[in-house]
Short mmCIF file of C-alpha atoms in Angstrom, two decimals:
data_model
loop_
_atom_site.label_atom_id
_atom_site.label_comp_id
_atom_site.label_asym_id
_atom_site.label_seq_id
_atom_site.Cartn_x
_atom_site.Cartn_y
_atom_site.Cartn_z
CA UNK A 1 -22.78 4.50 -32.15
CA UNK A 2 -22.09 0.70 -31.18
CA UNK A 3 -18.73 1.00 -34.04
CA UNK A 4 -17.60 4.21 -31.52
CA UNK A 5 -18.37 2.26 -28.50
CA UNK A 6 -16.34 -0.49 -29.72
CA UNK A 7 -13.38 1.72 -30.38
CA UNK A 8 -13.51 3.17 -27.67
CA UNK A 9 -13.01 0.01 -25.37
CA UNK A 10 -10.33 -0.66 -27.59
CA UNK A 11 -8.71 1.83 -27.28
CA UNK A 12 -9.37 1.77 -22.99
CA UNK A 13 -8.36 -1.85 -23.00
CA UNK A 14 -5.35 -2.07 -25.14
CA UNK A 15 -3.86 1.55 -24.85
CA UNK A 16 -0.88 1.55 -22.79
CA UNK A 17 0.99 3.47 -20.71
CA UNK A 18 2.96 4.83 -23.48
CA UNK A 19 6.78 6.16 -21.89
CA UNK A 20 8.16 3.40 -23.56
CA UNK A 21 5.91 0.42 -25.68
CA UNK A 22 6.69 1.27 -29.00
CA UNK A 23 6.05 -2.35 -30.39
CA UNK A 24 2.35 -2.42 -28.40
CA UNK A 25 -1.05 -2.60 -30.89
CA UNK A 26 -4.20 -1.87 -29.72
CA UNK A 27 -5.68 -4.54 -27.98
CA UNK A 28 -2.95 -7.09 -28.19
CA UNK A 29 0.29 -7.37 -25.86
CA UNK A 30 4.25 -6.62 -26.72
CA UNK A 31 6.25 -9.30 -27.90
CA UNK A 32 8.19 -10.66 -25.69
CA UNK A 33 11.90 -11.14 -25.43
CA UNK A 34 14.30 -11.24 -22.25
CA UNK A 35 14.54 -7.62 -21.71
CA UNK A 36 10.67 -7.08 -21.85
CA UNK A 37 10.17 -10.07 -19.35
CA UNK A 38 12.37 -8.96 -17.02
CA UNK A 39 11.55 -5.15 -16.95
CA UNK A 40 8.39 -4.64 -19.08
CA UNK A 41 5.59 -5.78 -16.83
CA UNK A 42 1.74 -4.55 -18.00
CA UNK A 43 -0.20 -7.75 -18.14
CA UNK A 44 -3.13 -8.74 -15.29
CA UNK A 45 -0.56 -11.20 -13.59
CA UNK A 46 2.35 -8.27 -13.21
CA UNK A 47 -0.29 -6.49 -11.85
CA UNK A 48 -1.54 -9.25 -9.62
CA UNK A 49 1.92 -9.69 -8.23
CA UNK A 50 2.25 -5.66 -7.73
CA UNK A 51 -0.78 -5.42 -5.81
CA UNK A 52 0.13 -8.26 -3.24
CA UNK A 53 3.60 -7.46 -2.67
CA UNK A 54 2.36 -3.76 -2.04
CA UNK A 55 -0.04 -4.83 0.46
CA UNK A 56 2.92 -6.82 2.65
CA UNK A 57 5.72 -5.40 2.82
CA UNK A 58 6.76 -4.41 6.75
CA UNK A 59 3.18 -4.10 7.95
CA UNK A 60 3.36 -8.27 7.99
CA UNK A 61 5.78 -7.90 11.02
CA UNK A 62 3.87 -5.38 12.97
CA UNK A 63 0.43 -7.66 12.77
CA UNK A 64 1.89 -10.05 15.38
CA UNK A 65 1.73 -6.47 17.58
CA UNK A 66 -1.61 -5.69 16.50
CA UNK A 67 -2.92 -9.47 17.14
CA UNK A 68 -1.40 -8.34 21.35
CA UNK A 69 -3.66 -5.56 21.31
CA UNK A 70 -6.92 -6.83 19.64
CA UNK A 71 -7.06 -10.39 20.77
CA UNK A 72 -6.43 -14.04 18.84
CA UNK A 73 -10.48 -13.77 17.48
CA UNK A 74 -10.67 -9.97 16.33
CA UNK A 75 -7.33 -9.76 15.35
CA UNK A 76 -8.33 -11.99 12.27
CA UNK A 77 -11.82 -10.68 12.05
CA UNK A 78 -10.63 -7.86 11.26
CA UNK A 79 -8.07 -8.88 8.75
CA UNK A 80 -10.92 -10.48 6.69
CA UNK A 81 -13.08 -7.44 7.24
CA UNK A 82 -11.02 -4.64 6.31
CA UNK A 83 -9.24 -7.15 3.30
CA UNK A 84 -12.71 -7.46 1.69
CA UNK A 85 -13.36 -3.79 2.70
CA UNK A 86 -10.13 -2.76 0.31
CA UNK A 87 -11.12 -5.28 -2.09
CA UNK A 88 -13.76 -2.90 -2.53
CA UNK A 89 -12.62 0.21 -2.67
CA UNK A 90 -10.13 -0.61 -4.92
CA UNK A 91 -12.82 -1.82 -7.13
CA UNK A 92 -14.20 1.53 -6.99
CA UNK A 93 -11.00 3.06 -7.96
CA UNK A 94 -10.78 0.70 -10.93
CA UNK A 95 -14.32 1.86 -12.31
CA UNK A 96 -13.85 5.22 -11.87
CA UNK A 97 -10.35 4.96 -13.48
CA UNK A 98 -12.15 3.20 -16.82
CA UNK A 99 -15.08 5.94 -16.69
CA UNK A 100 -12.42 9.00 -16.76
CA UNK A 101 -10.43 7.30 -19.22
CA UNK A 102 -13.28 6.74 -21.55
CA UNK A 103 -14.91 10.00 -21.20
CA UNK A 104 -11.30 11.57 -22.03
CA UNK A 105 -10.64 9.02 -24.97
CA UNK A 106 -14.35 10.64 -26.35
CA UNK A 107 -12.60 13.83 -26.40
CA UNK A 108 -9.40 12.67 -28.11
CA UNK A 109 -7.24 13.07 -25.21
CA UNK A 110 -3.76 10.97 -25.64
CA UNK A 111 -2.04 10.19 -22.80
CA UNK A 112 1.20 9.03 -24.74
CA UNK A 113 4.25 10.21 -22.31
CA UNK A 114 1.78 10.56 -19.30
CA UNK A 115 0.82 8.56 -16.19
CA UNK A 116 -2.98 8.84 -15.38
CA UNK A 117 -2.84 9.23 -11.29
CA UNK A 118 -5.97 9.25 -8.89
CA UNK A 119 -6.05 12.88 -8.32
CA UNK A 120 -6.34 13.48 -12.05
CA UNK A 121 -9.52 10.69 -12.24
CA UNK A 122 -11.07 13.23 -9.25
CA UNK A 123 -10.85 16.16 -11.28
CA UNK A 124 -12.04 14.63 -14.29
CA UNK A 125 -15.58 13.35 -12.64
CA UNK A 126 -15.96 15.73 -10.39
CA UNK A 127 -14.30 18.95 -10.44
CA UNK A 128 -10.73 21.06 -9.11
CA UNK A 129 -11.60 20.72 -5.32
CA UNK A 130 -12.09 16.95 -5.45
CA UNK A 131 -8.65 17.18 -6.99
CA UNK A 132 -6.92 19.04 -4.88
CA UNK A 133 -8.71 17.09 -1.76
CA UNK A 134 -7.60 13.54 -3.31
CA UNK A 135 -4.04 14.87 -4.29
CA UNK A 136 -3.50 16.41 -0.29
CA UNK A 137 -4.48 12.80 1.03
CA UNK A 138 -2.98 10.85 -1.88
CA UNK A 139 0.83 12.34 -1.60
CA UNK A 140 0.63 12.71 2.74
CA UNK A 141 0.00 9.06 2.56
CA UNK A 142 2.43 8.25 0.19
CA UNK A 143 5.04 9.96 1.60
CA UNK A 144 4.16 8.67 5.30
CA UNK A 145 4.42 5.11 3.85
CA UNK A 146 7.55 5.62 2.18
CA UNK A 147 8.66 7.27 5.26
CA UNK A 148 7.53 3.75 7.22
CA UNK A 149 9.84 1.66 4.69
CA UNK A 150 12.33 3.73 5.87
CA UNK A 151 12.31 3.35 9.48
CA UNK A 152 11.45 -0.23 9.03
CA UNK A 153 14.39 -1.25 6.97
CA UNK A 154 16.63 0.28 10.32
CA UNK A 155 14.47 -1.68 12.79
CA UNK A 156 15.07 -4.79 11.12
CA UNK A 157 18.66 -4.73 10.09
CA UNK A 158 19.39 -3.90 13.53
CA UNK A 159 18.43 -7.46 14.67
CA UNK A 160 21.34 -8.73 12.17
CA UNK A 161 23.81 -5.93 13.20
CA UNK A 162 23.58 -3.58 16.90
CA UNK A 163 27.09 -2.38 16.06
CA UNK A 164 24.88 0.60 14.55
CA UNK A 165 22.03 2.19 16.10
CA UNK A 166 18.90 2.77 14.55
CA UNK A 167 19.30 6.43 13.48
CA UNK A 168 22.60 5.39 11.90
CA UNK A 169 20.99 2.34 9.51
CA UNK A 170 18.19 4.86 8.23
CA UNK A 171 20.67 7.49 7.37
CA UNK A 172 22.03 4.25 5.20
CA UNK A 173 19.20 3.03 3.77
CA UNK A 174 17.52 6.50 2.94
CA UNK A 175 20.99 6.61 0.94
CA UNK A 176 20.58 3.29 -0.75
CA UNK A 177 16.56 3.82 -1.15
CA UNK A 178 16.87 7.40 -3.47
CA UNK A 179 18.44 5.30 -5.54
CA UNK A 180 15.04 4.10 -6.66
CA UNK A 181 14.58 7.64 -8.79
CA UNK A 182 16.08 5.86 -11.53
CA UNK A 183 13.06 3.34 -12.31
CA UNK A 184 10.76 5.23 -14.45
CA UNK A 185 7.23 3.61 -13.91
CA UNK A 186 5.07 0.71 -12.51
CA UNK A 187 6.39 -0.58 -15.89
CA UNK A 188 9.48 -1.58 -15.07
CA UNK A 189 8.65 -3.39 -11.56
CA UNK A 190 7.77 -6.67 -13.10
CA UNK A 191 10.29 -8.43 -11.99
CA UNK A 192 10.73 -6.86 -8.78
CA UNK A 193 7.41 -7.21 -7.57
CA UNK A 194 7.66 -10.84 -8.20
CA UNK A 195 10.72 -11.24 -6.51
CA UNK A 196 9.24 -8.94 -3.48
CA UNK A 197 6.14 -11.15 -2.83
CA UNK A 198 8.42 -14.59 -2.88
CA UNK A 199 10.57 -12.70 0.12
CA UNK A 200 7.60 -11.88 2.30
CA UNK A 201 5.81 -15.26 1.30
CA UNK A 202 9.17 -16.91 2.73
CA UNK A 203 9.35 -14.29 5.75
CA UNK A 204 5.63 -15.17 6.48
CA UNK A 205 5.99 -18.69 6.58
CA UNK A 206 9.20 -18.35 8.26
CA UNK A 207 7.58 -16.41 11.34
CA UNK A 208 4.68 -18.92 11.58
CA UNK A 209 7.07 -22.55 11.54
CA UNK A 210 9.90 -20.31 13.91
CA UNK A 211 6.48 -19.61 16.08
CA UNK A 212 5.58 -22.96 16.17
CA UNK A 213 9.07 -25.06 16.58
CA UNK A 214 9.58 -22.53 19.98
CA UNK A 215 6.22 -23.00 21.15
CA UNK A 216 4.84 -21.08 23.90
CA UNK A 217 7.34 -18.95 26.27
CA UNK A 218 7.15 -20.13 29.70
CA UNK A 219 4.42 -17.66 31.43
CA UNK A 220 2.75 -16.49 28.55
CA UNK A 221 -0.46 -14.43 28.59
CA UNK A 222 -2.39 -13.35 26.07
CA UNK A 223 -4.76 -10.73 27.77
CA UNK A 224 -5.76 -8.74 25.00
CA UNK A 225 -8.02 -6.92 24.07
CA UNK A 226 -7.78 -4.72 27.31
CA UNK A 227 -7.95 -1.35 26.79
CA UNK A 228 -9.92 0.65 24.46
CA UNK A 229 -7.00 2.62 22.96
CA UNK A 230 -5.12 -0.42 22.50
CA UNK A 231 -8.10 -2.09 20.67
CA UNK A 232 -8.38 0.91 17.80
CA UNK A 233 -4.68 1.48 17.43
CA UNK A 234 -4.40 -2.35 16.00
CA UNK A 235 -7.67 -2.07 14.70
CA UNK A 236 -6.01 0.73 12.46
CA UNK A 237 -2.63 -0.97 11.82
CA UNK A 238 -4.95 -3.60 10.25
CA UNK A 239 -7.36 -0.97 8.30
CA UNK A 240 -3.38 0.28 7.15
CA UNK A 241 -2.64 -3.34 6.20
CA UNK A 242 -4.58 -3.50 2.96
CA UNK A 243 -5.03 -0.03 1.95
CA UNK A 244 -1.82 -0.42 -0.62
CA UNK A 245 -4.57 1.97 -3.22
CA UNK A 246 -2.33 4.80 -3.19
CA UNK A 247 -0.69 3.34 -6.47
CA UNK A 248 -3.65 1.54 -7.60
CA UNK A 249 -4.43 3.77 -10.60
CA UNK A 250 -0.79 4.07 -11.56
CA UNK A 251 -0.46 0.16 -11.46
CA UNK A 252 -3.75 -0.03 -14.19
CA UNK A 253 -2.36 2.55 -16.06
CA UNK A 254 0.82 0.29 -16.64
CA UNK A 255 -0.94 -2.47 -17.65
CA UNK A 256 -1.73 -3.73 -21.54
CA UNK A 257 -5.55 -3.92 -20.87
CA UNK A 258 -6.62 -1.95 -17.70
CA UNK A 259 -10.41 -3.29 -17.48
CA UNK A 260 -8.65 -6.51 -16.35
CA UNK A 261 -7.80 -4.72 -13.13
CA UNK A 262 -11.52 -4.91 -11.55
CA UNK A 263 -10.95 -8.15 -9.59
CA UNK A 264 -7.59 -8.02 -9.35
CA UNK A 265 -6.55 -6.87 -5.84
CA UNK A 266 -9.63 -9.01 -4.50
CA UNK A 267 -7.51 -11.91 -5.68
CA UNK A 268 -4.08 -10.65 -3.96
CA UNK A 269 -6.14 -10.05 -1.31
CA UNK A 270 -6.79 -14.04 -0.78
CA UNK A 271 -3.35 -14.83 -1.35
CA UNK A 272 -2.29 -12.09 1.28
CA UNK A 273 -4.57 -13.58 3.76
CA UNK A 274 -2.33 -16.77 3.52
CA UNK A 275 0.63 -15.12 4.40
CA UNK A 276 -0.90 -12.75 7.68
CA UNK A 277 -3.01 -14.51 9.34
CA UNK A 278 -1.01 -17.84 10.24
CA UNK A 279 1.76 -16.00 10.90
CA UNK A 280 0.31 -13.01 13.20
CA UNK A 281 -1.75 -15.90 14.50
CA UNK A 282 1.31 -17.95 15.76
CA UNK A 283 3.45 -15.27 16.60
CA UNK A 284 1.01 -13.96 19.26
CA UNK A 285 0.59 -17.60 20.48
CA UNK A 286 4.32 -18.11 21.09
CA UNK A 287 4.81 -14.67 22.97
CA UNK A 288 1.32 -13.04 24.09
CA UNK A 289 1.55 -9.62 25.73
CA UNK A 290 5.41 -9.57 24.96
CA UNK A 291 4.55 -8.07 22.13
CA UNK A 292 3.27 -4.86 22.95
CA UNK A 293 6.71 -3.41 24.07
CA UNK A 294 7.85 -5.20 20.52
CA UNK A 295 6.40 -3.82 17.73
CA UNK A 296 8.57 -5.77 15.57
CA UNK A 297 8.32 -9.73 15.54
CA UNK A 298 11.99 -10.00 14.57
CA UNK A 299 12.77 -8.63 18.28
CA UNK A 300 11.32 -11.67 19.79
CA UNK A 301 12.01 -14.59 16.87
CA UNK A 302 15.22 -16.73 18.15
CA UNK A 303 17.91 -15.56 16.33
CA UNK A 304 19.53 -17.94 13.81
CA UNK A 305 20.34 -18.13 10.21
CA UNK A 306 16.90 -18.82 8.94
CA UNK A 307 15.58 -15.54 11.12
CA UNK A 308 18.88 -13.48 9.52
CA UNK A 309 17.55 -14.63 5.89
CA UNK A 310 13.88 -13.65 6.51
CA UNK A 311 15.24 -9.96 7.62
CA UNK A 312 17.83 -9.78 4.44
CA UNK A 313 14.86 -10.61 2.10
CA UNK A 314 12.21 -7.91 4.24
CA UNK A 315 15.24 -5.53 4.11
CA UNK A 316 15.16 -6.18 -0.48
CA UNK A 317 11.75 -6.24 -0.05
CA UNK A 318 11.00 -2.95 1.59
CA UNK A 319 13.03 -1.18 -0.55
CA UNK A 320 11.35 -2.54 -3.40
CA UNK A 321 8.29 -0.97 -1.88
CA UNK A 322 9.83 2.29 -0.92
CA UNK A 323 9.71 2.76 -4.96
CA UNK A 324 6.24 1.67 -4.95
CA UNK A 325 5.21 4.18 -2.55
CA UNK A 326 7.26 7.01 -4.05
CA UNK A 327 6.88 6.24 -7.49
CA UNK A 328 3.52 8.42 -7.58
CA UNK A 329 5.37 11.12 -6.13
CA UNK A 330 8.12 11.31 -8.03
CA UNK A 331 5.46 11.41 -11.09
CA UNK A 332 3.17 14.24 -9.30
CA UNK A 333 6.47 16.13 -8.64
CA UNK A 334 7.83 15.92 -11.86
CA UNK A 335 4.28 17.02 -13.24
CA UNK A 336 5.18 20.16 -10.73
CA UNK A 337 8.65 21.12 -12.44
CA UNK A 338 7.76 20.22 -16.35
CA UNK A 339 9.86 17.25 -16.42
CA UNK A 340 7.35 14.44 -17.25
CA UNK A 341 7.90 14.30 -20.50
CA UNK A 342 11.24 14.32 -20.15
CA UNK A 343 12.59 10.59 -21.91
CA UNK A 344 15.87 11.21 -20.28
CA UNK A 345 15.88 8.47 -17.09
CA UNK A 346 18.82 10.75 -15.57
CA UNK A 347 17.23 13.77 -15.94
CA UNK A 348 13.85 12.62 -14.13
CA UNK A 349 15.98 11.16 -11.84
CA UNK A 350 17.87 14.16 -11.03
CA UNK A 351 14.67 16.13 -10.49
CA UNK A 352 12.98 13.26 -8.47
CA UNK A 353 15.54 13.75 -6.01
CA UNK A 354 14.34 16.87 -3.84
CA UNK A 355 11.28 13.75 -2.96
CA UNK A 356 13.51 11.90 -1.30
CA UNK A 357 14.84 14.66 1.19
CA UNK A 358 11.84 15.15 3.54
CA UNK A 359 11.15 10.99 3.53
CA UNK A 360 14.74 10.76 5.09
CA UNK A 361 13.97 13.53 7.78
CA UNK A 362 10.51 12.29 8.36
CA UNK A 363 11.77 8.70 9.23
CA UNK A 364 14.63 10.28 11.57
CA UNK A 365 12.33 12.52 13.91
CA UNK A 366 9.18 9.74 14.02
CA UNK A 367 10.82 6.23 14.32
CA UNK A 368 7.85 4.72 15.66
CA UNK A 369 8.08 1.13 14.15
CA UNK A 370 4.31 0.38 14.56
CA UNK A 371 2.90 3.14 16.65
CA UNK A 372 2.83 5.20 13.24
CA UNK A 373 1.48 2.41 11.32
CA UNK A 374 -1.81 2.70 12.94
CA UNK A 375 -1.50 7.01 13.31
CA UNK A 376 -0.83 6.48 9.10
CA UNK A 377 -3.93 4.38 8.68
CA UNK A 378 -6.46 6.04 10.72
CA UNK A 379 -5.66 9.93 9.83
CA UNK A 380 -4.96 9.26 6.11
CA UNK A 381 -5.50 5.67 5.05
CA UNK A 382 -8.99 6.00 6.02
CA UNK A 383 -10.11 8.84 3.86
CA UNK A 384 -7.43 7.91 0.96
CA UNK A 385 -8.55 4.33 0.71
CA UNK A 386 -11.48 3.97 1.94
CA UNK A 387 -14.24 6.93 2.19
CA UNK A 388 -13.32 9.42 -1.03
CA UNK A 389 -13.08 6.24 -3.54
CA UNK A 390 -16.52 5.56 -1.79
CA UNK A 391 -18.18 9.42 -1.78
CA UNK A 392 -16.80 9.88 -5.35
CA UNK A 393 -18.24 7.07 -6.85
CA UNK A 394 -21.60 7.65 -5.51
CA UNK A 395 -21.14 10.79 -6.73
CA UNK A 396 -19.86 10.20 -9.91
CA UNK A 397 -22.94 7.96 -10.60
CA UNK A 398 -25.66 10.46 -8.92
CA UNK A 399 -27.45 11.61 -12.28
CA UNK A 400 -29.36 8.92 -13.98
CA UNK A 401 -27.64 9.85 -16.94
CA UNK A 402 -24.33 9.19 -15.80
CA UNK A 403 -25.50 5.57 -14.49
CA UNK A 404 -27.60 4.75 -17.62
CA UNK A 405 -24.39 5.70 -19.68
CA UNK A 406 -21.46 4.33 -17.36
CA UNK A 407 -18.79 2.53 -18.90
CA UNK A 408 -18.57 0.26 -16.49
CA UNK A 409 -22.20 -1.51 -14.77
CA UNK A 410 -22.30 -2.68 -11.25
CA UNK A 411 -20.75 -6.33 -10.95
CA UNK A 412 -21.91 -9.57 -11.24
CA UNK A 413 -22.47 -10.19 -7.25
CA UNK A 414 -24.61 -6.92 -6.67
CA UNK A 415 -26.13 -5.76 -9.68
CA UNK A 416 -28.06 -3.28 -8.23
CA UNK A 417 -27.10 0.50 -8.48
CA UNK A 418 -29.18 0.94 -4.94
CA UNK A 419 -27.14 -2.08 -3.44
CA UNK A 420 -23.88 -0.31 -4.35
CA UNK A 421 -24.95 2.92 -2.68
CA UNK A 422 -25.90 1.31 0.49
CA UNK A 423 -22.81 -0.37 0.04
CA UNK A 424 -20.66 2.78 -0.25
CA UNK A 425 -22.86 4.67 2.20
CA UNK A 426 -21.62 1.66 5.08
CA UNK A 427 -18.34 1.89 3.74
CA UNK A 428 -17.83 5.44 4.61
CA UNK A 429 -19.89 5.80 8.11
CA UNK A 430 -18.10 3.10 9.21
CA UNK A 431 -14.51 4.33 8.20
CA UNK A 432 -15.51 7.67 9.76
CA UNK A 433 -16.33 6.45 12.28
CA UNK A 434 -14.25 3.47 13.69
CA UNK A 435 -11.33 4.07 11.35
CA UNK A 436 -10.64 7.74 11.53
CA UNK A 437 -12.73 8.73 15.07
CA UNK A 438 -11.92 5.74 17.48
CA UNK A 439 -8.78 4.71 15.40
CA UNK A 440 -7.54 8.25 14.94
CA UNK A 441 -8.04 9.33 18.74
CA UNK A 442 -6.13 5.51 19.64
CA UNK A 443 -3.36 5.65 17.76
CA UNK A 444 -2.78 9.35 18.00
CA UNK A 445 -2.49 8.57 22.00
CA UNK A 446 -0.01 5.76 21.55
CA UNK A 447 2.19 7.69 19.45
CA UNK A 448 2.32 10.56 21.50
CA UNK A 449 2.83 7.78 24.44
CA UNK A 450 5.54 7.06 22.42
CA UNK A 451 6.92 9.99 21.94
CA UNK A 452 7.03 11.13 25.71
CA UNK A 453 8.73 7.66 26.32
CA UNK A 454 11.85 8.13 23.67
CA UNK A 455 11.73 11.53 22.53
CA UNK A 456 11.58 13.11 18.98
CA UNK A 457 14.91 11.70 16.56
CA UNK A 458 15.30 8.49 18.96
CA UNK A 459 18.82 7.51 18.65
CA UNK A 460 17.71 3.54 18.84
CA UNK A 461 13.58 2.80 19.38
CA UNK A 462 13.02 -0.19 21.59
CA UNK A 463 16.27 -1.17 21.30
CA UNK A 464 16.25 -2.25 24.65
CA UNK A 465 13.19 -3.29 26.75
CA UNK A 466 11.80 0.10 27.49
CA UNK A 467 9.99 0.25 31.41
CA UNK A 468 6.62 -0.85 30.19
CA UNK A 469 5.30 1.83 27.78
CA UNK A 470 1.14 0.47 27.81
CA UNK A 471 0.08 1.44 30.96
#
């Protein structure tokens, strides 16, 4: 029995995803040459860097926005809260990842030419309707989030160029974005995701000095929190923030040794919180209440060639994760049509392409930059990332049986099964509650606010100053 056990972690830790490794053993990584550093990405530091430039992509410049509505103190409360919160969750995702993965391995299931995604771990541990529930959540999320990259990327090249309108630049850049059917998994963003997290590292730092050198505007106020729906909708935006776990499963599954993955986004976590806090932080200072009739920080930043640089690298950056977030859906989709196995790249891509379509209409009828970052997190983030990962590990682990045999114990800093259940129990009250109820009814207002204000397909939102919208 302990010669099985030993194969089978093996096999768990060294398998890989399989679409292209052919010089992988089990248990040990790929030798390395150019190609394979630049594009072949599946150790614990690829995934490291996947994770945190996931997490910040445009959400960094909406924070300042969120900070205008919460307040200086809960604005980074909160950050800290709901970071450790999705530390957590995504540690839950990780175990139950390594528990369906072992239980299929037991059963001699290969996985060569296949992507393990969340939905599939549901339906493995506990049943067809826990699939189909984490699959409905999984892909609206994913899609709303690519659909955000979208409308982001024409917010914020608009502050370079106003020759264009909005609407114009996201009928571009949904163009230049489908071009992203052509990378084939989490694989091959090694070198991407590296380059992504030194552009928002640089754009976060930029925000904060730029802040600083300007100092206060002459007037400023910083009344916040004042309202109750204000309050919950950047409560949300932040609960959004680090709930990148869509792609969490796919990212382990592309990695050399997947059990490595358990503390992983807790550490891109920390680093994130170096890059979001100082710079929502000194945003808000310099401009106060200006910002809640400018959801984007570029609107308000003095406009030079450092500011122009920070919104050229956002602009590579989001559409770096525009394939992050529609990655998984180009896998579920291909699942759909019997492509998968396909080892043709132009083939998949070809039949990826119907994906794209309803991002690029999406992002033209709801371009919300911000408003729909907080609608996002509390009606989908909150149940995708948060409370199932929490209700399906409890349940996963209800039968003794199933915790006496688990392939993976509870952790070093709470070693108790009970601990973890009050844990997960806190987890999802709370999320129900304040994320989804308070958060949902919040943000749900302001975008309809929204809405009323600009109308459905807005030619150019907040363009201009707008009569004050938060009344």
């Amino acid at each position: 029995m302990e010669a099985e056990r030993q194969a089978e972690e093996a096999i768990i830790s060294g398998n890989v995803n399989g679409t292209e490794v052919d010089d992988t053993q089990v248990g040990k990584e790929p030798i390395l040459d150019f190609k394979s550093f630049l594009w072949h990405g599946g150790s614990a530091y690829d995934a490291w860097f996947s994770c945190a430039s996931n997490q910040v992509a445009q959400v960094l410049l909406t924070l300042p926005y969120s900070f205008s509505q919460l307040g200086m103190l809960s604005g980074i409360i909160l950050q800290i809260f709901y970071g450790l919160l999705g530390s957590w969750t995504a540690y839950l995702i990780s175990v139950l990842y390594v528990e369906y993965r072992t239980r299929k391995e037991k059963e001699n299931v290969s996985f060569k030419n296949h992507v393990i995604q969340w939905f599939e771990v549901l339906d493995g541990l506990l049943g067809p309707r826990w699939k189909a529930i984490g699959l409905a959540f999984n892909c609206t999320f994913l899609l709303f989030g690519s659909v955000i990259q979208l409308i982001a990327c024409a917010s914020n090249i608009y502050y370079i160029n106003d020759h264009l309108d909005k609407r114009t630049w996201t009928y571009i850049f949904g163009a230049c974005c489908a071009t992203t059917v052509f990378v084939p998994s989490f694989h091959n963003y090694r070198i991407w995701s590296f380059l992504g997290l030194g552009m928002t590292t640089y754009t976060a730092w930029y925000m904060t000095i730029a802040s600083l050198v300007h100092g206060q505007i002459e007037g400023v106020t910083h009344s916040g929190p004042k309202k109750m729906v204000l309050y919950f909708t950047g409560a949300t935006n932040i609960l959004y923030t680090f709930g990148g776990h869509a792609v969490t499963v796919e990212i382990m599954h592309a990695m050399w040794k997947p059990r490595k993955f358990k503390y992983i986004y807790f550490f891109a976590t920390l680093y994130v919180f170096t890059l979001t806090i100082p710079s929502a932080a000194a945003v808000y200072w310099a401009y106060g209440d200006q910002l809640l009739n400018h959801a984007n920080a570029f609107a308000l930043l003095p406009r030079n060639g450092f500011r122009d640089a920070a919104i050229i690298l956002m602009l590579i950056h989001q559409f770096i994760t525009f394939g992050f977030a529609c990655t998984p859906l180009y896998f579920v989709w291909e699942k759909v049509v019997g492509m998968h196995d396909t080892k043709s790249i132009c083939l998949r891509a070809l039949a990826r392409l119907p994906v794209v379509i309803p991002i690029w209409f999406l992002a033209i009828i709801f371009p919300f930059f911000g408003p729909i970052n907080s609608a996002v997190g509390a009606l989908l983030v909150s149940f995708t990332v948060y409370i199932i990962p929490a209700m399906a590990h409890m349940l996963t682990y209800r039968e003794a049986s199933a915790r006496q045999n688990a392939a993976e114990k509870p952790p070093f800093f709470l070693p108790s099964w009970t601990a973890m259940y009050v844990v997960n129990i806190f987890v999802v009250v709370w999320v129900t509650v304040v994320g989804f109820g308070f958060g949902g009814w919040a943000s749900m207002a302001n975008l309809i606010k929204q809405v009323d204000t600009f109308g459905l397909f807005a030619k150019c939102y907040q363009c201009k100053t707008p009569a004050v919208i938060h009344h």
